[in-house]
Structure formats: C-alpha cells, structure tokens
Amino acid sequence: MKNHSIKEVDAVVLGAGFAGLYMLYQLRSKGFSTVVYEAGDGVGGVWYWNRYPGARCDVESIYYNYTFSKELYEEWNWTSRFPEQEEILNYLNYVADRFELRKDIQFNIRVNAAHFDEERSKWLIYLNNGSQVYAKYFITGIGCLSAANIPNMKGLNQFKGKWYHTGHWPHKKVDFTGKRVGIIGTGSSGIQAIPVLAKEAKHLTVFQRTPQYTIPARNHFYDEEFIRSTKENFETLKQAMRNSVAGSPHQQNDRSAMEDSESKQQQVFEDAWAEGGFAFAMSYNDLLTNEQSNEKAADFIRSKIREIVKDPKVAERLSPKYMYGTKRQVLDTDYFETYNRDNVLLVDVKESPIDEITETGVKTADDQYELDILIFATGYDGMTGPLFKIDIKGRGGIALKDKWENGASVRTYLGLTTAGFPNLFMITGPESPSVLVNMPIAIEQHVEWIANCIEYLREHDIDLMDTNVQAEEEWSKHCREVANTTLYVKGDSWYTGANIAGKHRSFLIYLGGFDYYTKRCIEIAQNNFEGFTLQKLKTMS
Ligand code: NA7
C-alpha cells in the first residue's frame, strides 16, 4: 500500500559540506529529485562547525577546492597559502549561491534514522522534526570527523565557567580578554588554537596528554601574479591532483632516508622545515614504512623543539616519543614559541592525570587550576562515529552498527557501499582513501562515481544495487593488508580509533594510493559494476 502522506524523492543526501553540495549538484544536473538535510543553519559542514580561534585548513588553498568547474576556479580568489575557516566557509557559501543549491537543502534538520523498507525497496528516512521521507537512494556526506569526542570527565556539570568543544564552537565571538583559559588536547585543533588564545587570554593552561609532531605552516598571503598563473594552469593542476597518490600535485621524494648520509638527511629535513606545510611528510618515501627513517624524522623535530623552547623541562614534555606521522602530522604557526610566554603553562596529564572538573577549574592528581573558560580540543570519534550516530538499518532490519559489530568488523566495498544496505552510498566512507587524501578531490571522485552509477541504474531500469559479500570481504582484507605494511597501524590515534575509550582498534583508511583507487573504481563500473548484484523489480507500487 502506498503511503500518500510521505514525500518521495529520488535521493536523500546527508550533510551540506563539500560532499553534500557537490552530490546535490551532480544529481540535480542528471535530473534526479534530491533533498539534502543539514543539521546546521548554513552550508559548510566541518567548516560551519569548527569556528575556534586559529581554525585553518592544513592543505594549501589553491588545492583545497572543487575542480569540477573551471569557471568556479577562475572566479574565486584565495588570499593566503593555508585558508582560514572563515574563508573556506565563504567559498562554500559562494558555491551554494552560484549553483543555486540552497533551494534543495533543508537546514536545521537532523536525520535520526534511515531504514530500508523491503516491501517498497526504498529508504525511509526519519527526520528530527517528526516527518519522514522515502528515497530510492540514500547517500551520506557527513564527513569522517564530525562526531565530537567530549570525554566523560567527572564534575563537568558543576563547572561555573563556560566550556566549549572546538568542533561545536559558538557563532558569536568568544572574548578571552582578561580570562583564565584552560585547553585540553593538543591535536590539530588545540595546536592551532593555543598560540591565538595565548595572545588574547590573561593566562592559558594547556592540558597535554600526548605531545605532537608539528611543523611550521609558513603561511603567507598570495600575490596576484601567483594566483593568476595558478588559474592559467588549471587543467594541468586538476589532472595532477586527480591522478596523484594523495590528491595534491606535490611529489614525494622517491628516496629512502636511509639512502642518504646523516648530513644530507639533515639538509633535506632543514629544507622541508623551512618550506613548511606537508613538505616534511614528503621529504622521504619511507617515513611511514621504515622505522629507522621514521626515527630520523622524529629526532630532527625533537631537536627543533629543544632549539625553540627555552625551558628544557618544557621542551622535553613537548617532545613526542611515538613514531612520527602515526598521528596526523600537524601544521602550526608559532606553536612551540608560545611556550616561551609568561602567561602559558603546560600541564602533562599523563604525569598528573585529571581527577575531575571542579566548580572553578580543573583538578589534577597534583594541583588545582582555576579557570574562567575550559576548551575541549579533544577531537572526534572518527570514521565510523558519524555513521553510528544515525540509526541505519538495512535488509532484515539489521543495524549497520550491528553488522559492523560496533566497529570491530567494518566491511565495505571500496568504502562506498556495504552488503545488505542496497542503494546506500557513503561519500568518503570507512575503507576509502578519505582523510589521507586532499578531501575535496577525494570527495569529487566519490560523488562523480556515485552519480554515474545511479545514472547507469536508471538507464538500465535497475531498481536495486547491493554489494556482494565476497566483494566486500576481499576489499576489506586488501585494505587491512595494505595498512599493515605501514607504521600507521602502530600509532594510537583517531586513525586507529585509539583516541576513544573502549573503541575497537582498526585502521579504516585505504592506503593503496588515490590514483590506484580511482582506477579500480572506474574498472569496476566499466565491468558492469562487478562485485554488485543489480536487480530489476517486476512491479513497483
Ligand atoms: P585530535 O587530533 O584527535 O586531538 C585530540 C587531542 O585531545 C589529542 O591531543 C588527545 O590526546 C586529546 N585528548 C582526547 N581525549 C582526552 C582526554 N580524555 N584527556 C586528555 N586529552 C585528551 O583532534 P583534533 O580536533 O585536534 O584534530 C582532528 C583532525 O581534524 C586533525 O587530525 C585534522 O585532520 C583535522 P591523545 O593524543 O589521544 O593522547
């Protein structure tokens, strides 16, 4: 029986960030009725939510854009090497207006659940405003890092000051003038915020659990001539990014650090340090596969910390001991220099764990720190976290969370689909190259593949596409095998899920190279979507 009260569309897309906006653009241009649901009151995704002081992208702006439209690339002018959150948000708002995307986006709506209705072979989507919608295709564009991790610390509810998480920052400017500020967490978000906070606040206490390898970003304004030449080279740049290992035109040095003498290594690392950005990560080809090379890079950074930070005890606390790069390498502006300021205190919470949050601040095993504002820069439940926040149920009413055994047994095909959940697509899902590729480029590749796939299904009158169990077993196995050849799997990071108490440890990013991955996706499509079962339904209600 057809339920006439429930609206029907071809596709429901979740999230209006880079992924959701481009998915909408693609599907609409192919004539599919599409609606995007977005929890925020504006577009931008991660760039809508992450408004903390100092928030910036760690990919160079001229590469951190869409490449599907030459005109768009020519129209937009980035002002500096590493774009600020506000500038990226302005860009995405410009995209939404330019392609008239807003009319198909519903803001301030959260999708609570999506259940596959086997009788109708459609997804029934449940919205937090109480209404429902049927969709033939259900597509998630919710990012890999959108489920905030707010540690369950005793006493937080009794804190009389204000507290914030970096990923849910207020839209009104927070004034730190004259305030005693505390920040927990020294990942990318903390390291970007700390130098800015230190300049504004009366006093800043940094609660560090694990020190980080961070490299100077060497941010600077672009000059007009540089921007003009970039635009002239658009086609070359686009091809270079789309056919690269990591979605950027930068080439990795093709040598092992072990092939060079100590003095040559020092020179290579010095040059990369001076260049800033991800040059350091690209300085040798085996920093993430060879422990000896890795140790050389780690030693070099530790020597820089000792050089910059005046107090040797503080320098020692700031020096990471784990393998370089197994947590995402951070880019900073004056991070280590900030610890030379009189108004900044570093507290090592591994030495002296946080006991509780009190009415007036943070109490550790050894001391009490009085605070007016407390900031959680404590990261995210990455990769599976955003998907598990939604009650997604496939065939037989099986929940995605149960199929994947709460993260212990994630199985996908190309990180795009998973068996038993027909017509569900995950943009940059677990086991795709995602966060280890320049995200807008990874997103474009996924979105174009999904849009072309859906168009193929329409052309061939196919109603349902489901993943074969064997295909996903093989992909997941391949994904794990490639990861196990690297040092990434040895690190305690959000990459491995080790940052979340009780989370199963697994490495859910495909490391076989974006170029290889793209070719594989194309081949699969060209072979009439091998690894999928394509089904025509006899009668449609
Ligand atoms: P990250 O990189 O996960 O960093 C979170 C930080 O918070 C990290 O230093 C954690 O220490 C620390 N943390 C987490 N929980 C606690 C508790 N309970 N107590 C003390 N310290 C804690 O998140 P970011 O937001 O900085 O960056 C995420 C990504 O966004 C980044 O990689 C870029 O891709 C963009 P730990 O290291 O786990 O010991």
Short mmCIF file of N, CA and C in Angstrom, two decimals, residues 121-243:
data_model
loop_
_atom_site.label_atom_id
_atom_site.label_comp_id
_atom_site.label_asym_id
_atom_site.label_seq_id
_atom_site.Cartn_x
_atom_site.Cartn_y
_atom_site.Cartn_z
N SER A 121 11.19 -1.35 -1.38
CA SER A 121 12.56 -1.20 -1.89
C SER A 121 12.98 0.26 -1.92
N LYS A 122 12.70 0.93 -0.84
CA LYS A 122 13.08 2.35 -0.71
C LYS A 122 13.63 2.58 0.70
N TRP A 123 14.36 3.63 0.84
CA TRP A 123 14.82 4.04 2.17
C TRP A 123 13.77 4.95 2.80
N LEU A 124 13.43 4.66 4.03
CA LEU A 124 12.53 5.55 4.75
C LEU A 124 13.39 6.32 5.75
N ILE A 125 13.37 7.63 5.57
CA ILE A 125 14.27 8.49 6.37
C ILE A 125 13.44 9.21 7.42
N TYR A 126 13.90 9.14 8.66
CA TYR A 126 13.17 9.76 9.78
C TYR A 126 13.90 11.03 10.21
N LEU A 127 13.20 12.15 10.17
CA LEU A 127 13.83 13.44 10.50
C LEU A 127 13.50 13.84 11.94
N ASN A 128 14.32 14.70 12.50
CA ASN A 128 14.10 15.07 13.91
C ASN A 128 12.92 16.02 14.10
N ASN A 129 12.31 16.48 13.01
CA ASN A 129 11.10 17.30 13.17
C ASN A 129 9.84 16.43 13.12
N GLY A 130 10.04 15.11 13.16
CA GLY A 130 8.91 14.20 13.21
C GLY A 130 8.45 13.71 11.85
N SER A 131 8.90 14.35 10.77
CA SER A 131 8.43 13.90 9.46
C SER A 131 9.35 12.83 8.88
N GLN A 132 8.87 12.24 7.79
CA GLN A 132 9.59 11.15 7.14
C GLN A 132 9.63 11.41 5.64
N VAL A 133 10.56 10.77 4.99
CA VAL A 133 10.64 10.90 3.53
C VAL A 133 11.15 9.57 2.96
N TYR A 134 10.59 9.17 1.82
CA TYR A 134 11.08 7.98 1.12
C TYR A 134 12.09 8.40 0.06
N ALA A 135 13.15 7.60 -0.08
CA ALA A 135 14.13 7.89 -1.12
C ALA A 135 14.61 6.58 -1.72
N LYS A 136 14.82 6.61 -3.03
CA LYS A 136 15.36 5.41 -3.67
C LYS A 136 16.84 5.25 -3.29
N TYR A 137 17.54 6.38 -3.22
CA TYR A 137 18.96 6.35 -2.88
C TYR A 137 19.20 7.16 -1.61
N PHE A 138 20.02 6.58 -0.76
CA PHE A 138 20.37 7.24 0.50
C PHE A 138 21.88 7.44 0.51
N ILE A 139 22.31 8.69 0.58
CA ILE A 139 23.74 8.99 0.41
C ILE A 139 24.23 9.81 1.59
N THR A 140 25.29 9.33 2.25
CA THR A 140 25.82 10.07 3.40
C THR A 140 27.02 10.92 2.98
N GLY A 141 26.96 12.18 3.36
CA GLY A 141 28.09 13.09 3.11
C GLY A 141 28.40 13.79 4.42
N ILE A 142 28.61 12.97 5.45
CA ILE A 142 28.67 13.52 6.82
C ILE A 142 30.09 13.62 7.35
N GLY A 143 31.07 13.39 6.47
CA GLY A 143 32.45 13.57 6.90
C GLY A 143 32.96 12.44 7.77
N CYS A 144 34.27 12.46 7.98
CA CYS A 144 34.90 11.41 8.79
C CYS A 144 35.12 11.89 10.21
N LEU A 145 35.07 13.20 10.41
CA LEU A 145 35.37 13.77 11.72
C LEU A 145 34.27 14.75 12.11
N SER A 146 33.08 14.22 12.36
CA SER A 146 32.00 15.14 12.73
C SER A 146 31.33 14.74 14.04
N ALA A 147 31.72 13.58 14.59
CA ALA A 147 31.13 13.18 15.88
C ALA A 147 32.11 13.58 17.00
N ALA A 148 31.82 14.70 17.66
CA ALA A 148 32.75 15.26 18.64
C ALA A 148 33.00 14.31 19.81
N ASN A 149 34.23 14.28 20.27
CA ASN A 149 34.58 13.48 21.44
C ASN A 149 34.70 14.41 22.64
N ILE A 150 33.70 14.35 23.50
CA ILE A 150 33.78 15.14 24.74
C ILE A 150 33.99 14.13 25.87
N PRO A 151 35.20 14.04 26.38
CA PRO A 151 35.48 12.99 27.38
C PRO A 151 34.55 13.11 28.58
N ASN A 152 34.21 11.96 29.08
CA ASN A 152 33.27 11.91 30.20
C ASN A 152 34.03 12.21 31.49
N MET A 153 34.26 13.50 31.76
CA MET A 153 35.07 13.86 32.93
C MET A 153 34.18 14.16 34.12
N LYS A 154 34.56 13.59 35.21
CA LYS A 154 33.77 13.78 36.44
C LYS A 154 33.67 15.28 36.76
N GLY A 155 32.47 15.72 37.05
CA GLY A 155 32.29 17.08 37.57
C GLY A 155 32.07 18.17 36.53
N LEU A 156 32.07 17.81 35.24
CA LEU A 156 31.95 18.87 34.23
C LEU A 156 30.69 19.71 34.43
N ASN A 157 29.62 19.04 34.86
CA ASN A 157 28.35 19.78 35.01
C ASN A 157 28.36 20.76 36.18
N GLN A 158 29.38 20.67 37.04
CA GLN A 158 29.41 21.65 38.14
C GLN A 158 30.31 22.85 37.83
N PHE A 159 30.98 22.82 36.68
CA PHE A 159 31.90 23.92 36.33
C PHE A 159 31.09 25.21 36.15
N LYS A 160 31.47 26.26 36.85
CA LYS A 160 30.70 27.51 36.83
C LYS A 160 31.09 28.41 35.66
N GLY A 161 32.27 28.13 35.08
CA GLY A 161 32.69 28.95 33.93
C GLY A 161 32.02 28.45 32.66
N LYS A 162 32.53 28.93 31.52
CA LYS A 162 31.98 28.47 30.23
C LYS A 162 32.89 27.38 29.67
N TRP A 163 32.30 26.39 29.00
CA TRP A 163 33.14 25.41 28.33
C TRP A 163 32.65 25.16 26.91
N TYR A 164 33.60 24.82 26.02
CA TYR A 164 33.29 24.63 24.60
C TYR A 164 34.09 23.45 24.05
N HIS A 165 33.55 22.83 23.00
CA HIS A 165 34.34 21.87 22.20
C HIS A 165 34.70 22.59 20.89
N THR A 166 35.93 22.39 20.42
CA THR A 166 36.37 23.12 19.22
C THR A 166 35.48 22.85 18.01
N GLY A 167 34.91 21.65 17.96
CA GLY A 167 34.08 21.29 16.80
C GLY A 167 32.63 21.77 16.90
N HIS A 168 32.29 22.40 18.01
CA HIS A 168 30.93 22.98 18.14
C HIS A 168 31.06 24.39 18.69
N TRP A 169 31.82 25.17 18.00
CA TRP A 169 32.18 26.49 18.52
C TRP A 169 31.02 27.47 18.32
N PRO A 170 30.77 28.36 19.31
CA PRO A 170 29.67 29.32 19.16
C PRO A 170 29.86 30.23 17.95
N HIS A 171 28.76 30.71 17.41
CA HIS A 171 28.85 31.58 16.23
C HIS A 171 29.21 33.00 16.61
N LYS A 172 28.96 33.35 17.88
CA LYS A 172 29.36 34.69 18.34
C LYS A 172 30.79 34.61 18.85
N LYS A 173 31.57 35.65 18.62
CA LYS A 173 32.97 35.62 19.05
C LYS A 173 33.05 35.42 20.57
N VAL A 174 33.91 34.53 20.98
CA VAL A 174 34.14 34.33 22.42
C VAL A 174 35.27 35.28 22.82
N ASP A 175 35.03 36.09 23.85
CA ASP A 175 36.03 37.07 24.27
C ASP A 175 36.90 36.48 25.39
N PHE A 176 38.19 36.37 25.12
CA PHE A 176 39.10 35.78 26.12
C PHE A 176 39.86 36.84 26.93
N THR A 177 39.60 38.09 26.60
CA THR A 177 40.37 39.17 27.24
C THR A 177 40.22 39.08 28.77
N GLY A 178 41.35 39.09 29.43
CA GLY A 178 41.35 39.09 30.90
C GLY A 178 40.93 37.77 31.52
N LYS A 179 40.77 36.73 30.70
CA LYS A 179 40.25 35.45 31.21
C LYS A 179 41.38 34.43 31.46
N ARG A 180 41.10 33.55 32.45
CA ARG A 180 42.00 32.39 32.68
C ARG A 180 41.40 31.23 31.89
N VAL A 181 42.14 30.80 30.88
CA VAL A 181 41.60 29.80 29.94
C VAL A 181 42.37 28.49 30.10
N GLY A 182 41.64 27.39 30.03
CA GLY A 182 42.28 26.08 30.01
C GLY A 182 41.91 25.37 28.72
N ILE A 183 42.83 24.61 28.16
CA ILE A 183 42.51 23.84 26.95
C ILE A 183 43.02 22.42 27.14
N ILE A 184 42.14 21.46 26.87
CA ILE A 184 42.51 20.04 26.97
C ILE A 184 42.66 19.52 25.55
N GLY A 185 43.84 19.00 25.22
CA GLY A 185 44.03 18.43 23.88
C GLY A 185 45.02 19.22 23.05
N THR A 186 45.96 18.48 22.46
CA THR A 186 46.98 19.11 21.62
C THR A 186 47.10 18.38 20.29
N GLY A 187 45.95 18.17 19.63
CA GLY A 187 45.96 17.70 18.24
C GLY A 187 45.94 18.93 17.34
N SER A 188 45.50 18.77 16.09
CA SER A 188 45.49 19.91 15.15
C SER A 188 44.71 21.08 15.71
N SER A 189 43.53 20.80 16.27
CA SER A 189 42.67 21.89 16.74
C SER A 189 43.34 22.64 17.89
N GLY A 190 43.83 21.90 18.88
CA GLY A 190 44.49 22.55 20.02
C GLY A 190 45.70 23.34 19.57
N ILE A 191 46.50 22.75 18.71
CA ILE A 191 47.75 23.39 18.29
C ILE A 191 47.49 24.65 17.45
N GLN A 192 46.38 24.67 16.73
CA GLN A 192 46.02 25.90 16.00
C GLN A 192 45.50 26.96 16.97
N ALA A 193 44.74 26.52 17.97
CA ALA A 193 44.09 27.49 18.86
C ALA A 193 45.05 28.08 19.89
N ILE A 194 45.99 27.27 20.39
CA ILE A 194 46.82 27.67 21.54
C ILE A 194 47.57 29.00 21.31
N PRO A 195 48.28 29.19 20.19
CA PRO A 195 49.00 30.46 20.02
C PRO A 195 48.07 31.68 19.98
N VAL A 196 46.88 31.50 19.42
CA VAL A 196 45.93 32.61 19.33
C VAL A 196 45.35 32.92 20.70
N LEU A 197 44.99 31.86 21.43
CA LEU A 197 44.43 32.03 22.78
C LEU A 197 45.45 32.70 23.70
N ALA A 198 46.71 32.27 23.59
CA ALA A 198 47.75 32.79 24.48
C ALA A 198 47.89 34.31 24.32
N LYS A 199 47.68 34.79 23.10
CA LYS A 199 47.82 36.24 22.86
C LYS A 199 46.64 37.01 23.44
N GLU A 200 45.47 36.36 23.47
CA GLU A 200 44.25 37.08 23.91
C GLU A 200 43.98 36.95 25.40
N ALA A 201 44.23 35.76 25.92
CA ALA A 201 43.81 35.48 27.30
C ALA A 201 44.79 36.06 28.31
N LYS A 202 44.29 36.21 29.55
CA LYS A 202 45.20 36.65 30.62
C LYS A 202 46.19 35.52 30.91
N HIS A 203 45.65 34.30 30.98
CA HIS A 203 46.52 33.15 31.25
C HIS A 203 45.97 31.91 30.55
N LEU A 204 46.86 31.08 30.04
CA LEU A 204 46.41 29.86 29.34
C LEU A 204 47.10 28.65 29.96
N THR A 205 46.29 27.66 30.35
CA THR A 205 46.84 26.39 30.84
C THR A 205 46.54 25.33 29.79
N VAL A 206 47.59 24.66 29.30
CA VAL A 206 47.41 23.62 28.29
C VAL A 206 47.54 22.26 28.98
N PHE A 207 46.47 21.46 28.90
CA PHE A 207 46.49 20.11 29.47
C PHE A 207 46.81 19.14 28.34
N GLN A 208 48.04 18.65 28.34
CA GLN A 208 48.51 17.79 27.24
C GLN A 208 48.57 16.33 27.68
N ARG A 209 47.95 15.45 26.87
CA ARG A 209 48.07 14.02 27.16
C ARG A 209 49.23 13.42 26.37
N THR A 210 49.29 13.79 25.07
CA THR A 210 50.38 13.29 24.22
C THR A 210 50.93 14.46 23.41
N PRO A 211 52.25 14.65 23.43
CA PRO A 211 52.80 15.73 22.59
C PRO A 211 52.69 15.38 21.11
N GLN A 212 52.85 16.38 20.25
CA GLN A 212 52.63 16.16 18.80
C GLN A 212 53.85 16.54 17.99
N TYR A 213 54.00 15.86 16.85
CA TYR A 213 54.96 16.32 15.85
C TYR A 213 54.26 17.40 15.03
N THR A 214 54.73 18.63 15.15
CA THR A 214 54.11 19.67 14.35
C THR A 214 55.19 20.48 13.63
N ILE A 215 54.85 20.92 12.44
CA ILE A 215 55.81 21.56 11.52
C ILE A 215 55.30 22.98 11.25
N PRO A 216 56.17 23.96 11.12
CA PRO A 216 55.67 25.31 10.80
C PRO A 216 54.91 25.31 9.47
N ALA A 217 53.75 25.96 9.48
CA ALA A 217 52.95 26.01 8.25
C ALA A 217 53.60 26.96 7.24
N ARG A 218 54.26 28.00 7.76
CA ARG A 218 54.82 29.07 6.90
C ARG A 218 53.72 29.64 6.03
N ASN A 219 52.68 30.01 6.69
CA ASN A 219 51.56 30.61 5.96
C ASN A 219 51.98 32.00 5.46
N HIS A 220 51.42 32.40 4.33
CA HIS A 220 51.70 33.76 3.83
C HIS A 220 50.59 34.15 2.86
N PHE A 221 50.47 35.44 2.61
CA PHE A 221 49.48 35.89 1.63
C PHE A 221 49.96 35.55 0.23
N TYR A 222 49.01 35.27 -0.64
CA TYR A 222 49.36 35.03 -2.04
C TYR A 222 49.45 36.36 -2.77
N ASP A 223 50.34 36.44 -3.77
CA ASP A 223 50.29 37.65 -4.59
C ASP A 223 49.47 37.37 -5.86
N GLU A 224 49.04 38.45 -6.47
CA GLU A 224 48.11 38.34 -7.61
C GLU A 224 48.69 37.52 -8.76
N GLU A 225 49.98 37.71 -8.97
CA GLU A 225 50.64 37.03 -10.08
C GLU A 225 50.58 35.50 -9.88
N PHE A 226 50.81 35.07 -8.64
CA PHE A 226 50.78 33.64 -8.34
C PHE A 226 49.38 33.07 -8.60
N ILE A 227 48.39 33.79 -8.13
CA ILE A 227 47.00 33.32 -8.31
C ILE A 227 46.67 33.27 -9.80
N ARG A 228 47.11 34.29 -10.55
CA ARG A 228 46.82 34.32 -11.99
C ARG A 228 47.45 33.10 -12.68
N SER A 229 48.71 32.79 -12.34
CA SER A 229 49.37 31.67 -13.02
C SER A 229 48.73 30.34 -12.62
N THR A 230 48.26 30.27 -11.40
CA THR A 230 47.57 29.04 -10.96
C THR A 230 46.32 28.82 -11.81
N LYS A 231 45.59 29.90 -12.03
CA LYS A 231 44.36 29.79 -12.81
C LYS A 231 44.66 29.41 -14.26
N GLU A 232 45.74 29.97 -14.77
CA GLU A 232 46.12 29.63 -16.15
C GLU A 232 46.45 28.15 -16.29
N ASN A 233 46.97 27.60 -15.19
CA ASN A 233 47.39 26.18 -15.21
C ASN A 233 46.30 25.24 -14.72
N PHE A 234 45.08 25.71 -14.67
CA PHE A 234 44.00 24.95 -14.03
C PHE A 234 43.92 23.50 -14.52
N GLU A 235 43.90 23.30 -15.84
CA GLU A 235 43.70 21.94 -16.36
C GLU A 235 44.83 21.01 -15.93
N THR A 236 46.06 21.52 -16.00
CA THR A 236 47.22 20.69 -15.62
C THR A 236 47.14 20.34 -14.13
N LEU A 237 46.80 21.36 -13.37
CA LEU A 237 46.70 21.18 -11.91
C LEU A 237 45.62 20.16 -11.56
N LYS A 238 44.49 20.31 -12.23
CA LYS A 238 43.36 19.41 -11.97
C LYS A 238 43.76 17.96 -12.26
N GLN A 239 44.38 17.73 -13.41
CA GLN A 239 44.78 16.37 -13.76
C GLN A 239 45.83 15.85 -12.79
N ALA A 240 46.76 16.74 -12.42
CA ALA A 240 47.82 16.32 -11.49
C ALA A 240 47.21 15.89 -10.16
N MET A 241 46.22 16.62 -9.69
CA MET A 241 45.61 16.27 -8.40
C MET A 241 44.78 14.99 -8.51
N ARG A 242 44.00 14.92 -9.58
CA ARG A 242 43.09 13.77 -9.71
C ARG A 242 43.83 12.46 -10.00
N ASN A 243 45.06 12.58 -10.53
CA ASN A 243 45.81 11.35 -10.84
C ASN A 243 46.96 11.12 -9.86
#
